[in-house]
Every structure is written in structure tokens, then in C-alpha cells.
Amino acid sequence: MRGRWYLANAETGKITTIVFGESWITYEDLDTTELHKKKDGFDAYEYGRHHLGYEQKTKNWGEAPKSISSETGKIKINIRGWNVGGGNAVYTTATEHDQTVLVVAGGAGEWVNEVGWRSKSDAEKYANEKFSNLHYNSDTDDNDDYIKIQK
């Protein structure tokens, strides 16, 4: 996943950039997030309560455990804020139009938010395309029954 990717938002088609380094990630030229792995049982919130300045020191840290997707068998990285329990983004790869793409997903269903391309021209070309092998949060998903009941 290392290097620059041009992300096409699945809903809006807007193009943004993300850059992966060896142990960091920068999204759209904003602050860089340093990627770390927490030791088993470590509670950052509790630790921060007893160590002055810990929250400030770790404000640009992200927890980045990796796992293997049960659906695709590919590595996926789940990045979330160091001092928070939720609000994550999941990164993995897929093959679309005979190229490796970066898939950015989030939410309870790990729904696709953006697809990343190595070239900006490909991101622009495929910006509004939804791929049948990727999981989007749409009217065809299982949560549609709940949505219909609420209307």
C-alpha cells in the first residue's frame, strides 16, 4: 500500500490524495498520522489520565492493527485514533480494470467510501464507477429493510 494514491469518493466522485509511508499515513496533505500498534491490554485513555501531556504527545498517532480479510484473503489495515475507541478506516486492496487499487472502507459494515488509483487520471476516469465485487452501503445492502420500515 505504500506510496501515493488518488482516491475517488464512491458517492461524490471527488478526488483526494493519500500517501502511505512505512509507518505513517497522510490524507489530503493534512497532518501526518504516525501508525503504531498497542500492546495487548493497554488502555490509552486510562494511561493518559495518569500521565500529563500524553494526549498531546499522541494526538497524531493512529492504531494500525492488520488482519486478513475473511472475504478476500487479503491483508487489511484498520486505522483508528490512538485515544479513541471508534471512528476507524479500513484499507485493503482489490483488482479493478486489471490494476491493483486501494479500497477505503468504514462503518459497521466496512462499506466502501473511496477507491484509490495510482494515477490521478484513472481516479478521475473511474470516479463514479461502483464495482460489483466491492461492498457499498446502498439500497441493495441488507440494512435496506430497516431503512424502508423507518420511511
Tab-separated table of C-alpha atoms in Angstrom:
chain	number	residue	atom	x	y	z
A	1	MET	CA	0.000	0.000	0.000
A	2	ARG	CA	2.984	2.320	0.284
A	3	GLY	CA	3.105	5.362	-1.929
A	4	ARG	CA	0.636	7.941	-3.258
A	5	TRP	CA	-2.926	7.022	-4.144
A	6	TYR	CA	-5.610	9.163	-5.764
A	7	LEU	CA	-8.922	8.438	-4.109
A	8	ALA	CA	-12.272	8.684	-5.854
A	9	ASN	CA	-15.170	9.094	-3.414
A	10	ALA	CA	-17.836	6.454	-4.087
A	11	GLU	CA	-20.740	8.905	-3.682
A	12	THR	CA	-19.428	12.273	-4.892
A	13	GLY	CA	-16.647	11.351	-7.317
A	14	LYS	CA	-14.369	13.912	-5.610
A	15	ILE	CA	-10.630	13.157	-5.966
A	16	THR	CA	-8.340	13.398	-2.921
A	17	THR	CA	-4.891	12.006	-2.157
A	18	ILE	CA	-3.492	9.699	0.474
A	19	VAL	CA	0.153	8.738	0.960
A	20	PHE	CA	1.309	5.666	2.889
A	21	GLY	CA	4.824	5.544	4.277
A	22	GLU	CA	6.497	2.757	6.210
A	23	SER	CA	4.816	3.738	9.483
A	24	TRP	CA	2.738	6.804	8.684
A	25	ILE	CA	-0.169	7.994	6.567
A	26	THR	CA	-1.020	11.471	5.232
A	27	TYR	CA	-4.503	12.156	3.923
A	28	GLU	CA	-5.022	15.104	1.549
A	29	ASP	CA	-1.837	16.866	2.677
A	30	LEU	CA	-3.174	17.246	6.237
A	31	ASP	CA	-1.401	16.247	9.413
A	32	THR	CA	0.544	13.027	9.182
A	33	THR	CA	-0.685	10.183	11.355
A	34	GLU	CA	2.046	8.016	12.871
A	35	LEU	CA	0.966	4.370	12.857
A	36	HIS	CA	1.512	2.291	15.992
A	37	LYS	CA	0.350	-0.979	17.487
A	38	LYS	CA	-0.894	-1.142	21.066
A	39	LYS	CA	0.359	-3.819	23.405
A	40	ASP	CA	-2.314	-6.311	24.460
A	41	GLY	CA	-4.342	-4.911	27.340
A	42	PHE	CA	-3.006	-1.348	27.008
A	43	ASP	CA	-5.665	1.285	27.714
A	44	ALA	CA	-4.524	4.622	26.233
A	45	TYR	CA	-7.373	6.514	27.891
A	46	GLU	CA	-6.540	5.209	31.358
A	47	TYR	CA	-2.806	5.738	30.833
A	48	GLY	CA	-3.456	9.323	29.700
A	49	ARG	CA	-5.446	10.068	32.863
A	50	HIS	CA	-2.299	9.494	34.918
A	51	HIS	CA	0.381	10.916	32.594
A	52	LEU	CA	0.243	14.647	31.954
A	53	GLY	CA	0.794	15.551	28.309
A	54	TYR	CA	0.206	12.029	26.980
A	55	GLU	CA	-2.849	13.020	24.943
A	56	GLN	CA	-0.978	15.934	23.339
A	57	LYS	CA	2.056	13.742	22.605
A	58	THR	CA	-0.078	11.108	20.882
A	59	LYS	CA	-2.610	13.393	19.121
A	60	ASN	CA	-1.236	12.427	15.677
A	61	TRP	CA	-0.916	8.737	16.458
A	62	GLY	CA	-3.148	6.061	14.993
A	63	GLU	CA	-3.565	2.449	15.996
A	64	ALA	CA	-2.998	0.288	12.949
A	65	PRO	CA	-3.554	-3.418	13.508
A	66	LYS	CA	-3.593	-5.547	10.400
A	67	SER	CA	-5.535	-8.718	9.740
A	68	ILE	CA	-6.560	-10.969	6.891
A	69	SER	CA	-9.961	-10.369	5.318
A	70	SER	CA	-12.211	-13.418	5.651
A	71	GLU	CA	-13.907	-12.457	2.355
A	72	THR	CA	-10.881	-11.809	0.133
A	73	GLY	CA	-7.919	-13.368	1.947
A	74	LYS	CA	-6.032	-10.074	1.510
A	75	ILE	CA	-4.350	-8.015	4.203
A	76	LYS	CA	-6.459	-5.213	5.613
A	77	ILE	CA	-5.315	-2.449	7.929
A	78	ASN	CA	-7.823	-0.946	10.357
A	79	ILE	CA	-6.658	2.539	11.396
A	80	ARG	CA	-8.302	4.375	14.262
A	81	GLY	CA	-7.313	7.230	16.527
A	82	TRP	CA	-4.926	6.321	19.345
A	83	ASN	CA	-7.020	7.811	22.137
A	84	VAL	CA	-10.479	6.893	20.834
A	85	GLY	CA	-12.492	3.695	20.764
A	86	GLY	CA	-14.158	4.089	17.383
A	87	GLY	CA	-14.063	6.089	14.183
A	88	ASN	CA	-11.941	3.830	12.053
A	89	ALA	CA	-10.979	3.459	8.424
A	90	VAL	CA	-10.146	0.105	6.864
A	91	TYR	CA	-7.650	-0.121	3.992
A	92	THR	CA	-7.172	-3.104	1.711
A	93	THR	CA	-6.503	-3.771	-1.957
A	94	ALA	CA	-8.553	-5.192	-4.811
A	95	THR	CA	-8.194	-5.582	-8.562
A	96	GLU	CA	-10.286	-3.341	-10.820
A	97	HIS	CA	-9.719	-2.784	-14.542
A	98	ASP	CA	-6.662	-5.087	-14.343
A	99	GLN	CA	-4.955	-2.843	-11.750
A	100	THR	CA	-4.372	-3.035	-8.031
A	101	VAL	CA	-6.497	-0.402	-6.299
A	102	LEU	CA	-6.665	0.789	-2.706
A	103	VAL	CA	-10.064	0.264	-1.102
A	104	VAL	CA	-11.008	2.588	1.762
A	105	ALA	CA	-13.968	1.449	3.846
A	106	GLY	CA	-15.592	2.385	7.128
A	107	GLY	CA	-18.611	1.941	9.339
A	108	ALA	CA	-20.032	-1.147	10.948
A	109	GLY	CA	-20.297	-2.963	7.619
A	110	GLU	CA	-16.903	-1.834	6.357
A	111	TRP	CA	-18.655	-0.166	3.443
A	112	VAL	CA	-16.535	1.239	0.628
A	113	ASN	CA	-16.103	5.025	0.801
A	114	GLU	CA	-13.340	5.503	-1.743
A	115	VAL	CA	-11.299	3.579	-4.294
A	116	GLY	CA	-7.687	4.657	-4.793
A	117	TRP	CA	-5.733	4.579	-8.034
A	118	ARG	CA	-2.015	5.070	-8.643
A	119	SER	CA	-2.704	7.740	-11.265
A	120	LYS	CA	-4.935	10.780	-10.946
A	121	SER	CA	-6.234	10.253	-14.492
A	122	ASP	CA	-7.504	6.755	-13.606
A	123	ALA	CA	-9.123	8.083	-10.418
A	124	GLU	CA	-10.925	10.717	-12.474
A	125	LYS	CA	-11.857	8.218	-15.198
A	126	TYR	CA	-13.418	5.708	-12.765
A	127	ALA	CA	-14.572	8.180	-10.080
A	128	ASN	CA	-18.277	7.426	-10.349
A	129	GLU	CA	-17.992	3.712	-11.037
A	130	LYS	CA	-19.107	1.239	-8.393
A	131	PHE	CA	-17.554	-2.206	-8.637
A	132	SER	CA	-19.705	-5.304	-8.204
A	133	ASN	CA	-17.071	-7.117	-6.126
A	134	LEU	CA	-16.872	-4.322	-3.505
A	135	HIS	CA	-19.270	-3.801	-0.601
A	136	TYR	CA	-21.026	-0.409	-0.702
A	137	ASN	CA	-23.686	0.887	1.679
A	138	SER	CA	-26.576	1.235	-0.742
A	139	ASP	CA	-30.227	0.368	-1.256
A	140	THR	CA	-29.218	-3.193	-2.154
A	141	ASP	CA	-27.493	-3.901	1.179
A	142	ASP	CA	-29.041	-5.933	3.988
A	143	ASN	CA	-29.805	-2.809	6.042
A	144	ASP	CA	-32.385	-1.696	3.435
A	145	ASP	CA	-35.247	-3.421	5.297
A	146	TYR	CA	-34.592	-1.257	8.332
A	147	ILE	CA	-34.454	1.883	6.188
A	148	LYS	CA	-37.758	1.050	4.479
A	149	ILE	CA	-39.535	0.491	7.811
A	150	GLN	CA	-38.381	3.892	9.032
A	151	LYS	CA	-39.644	5.811	5.958
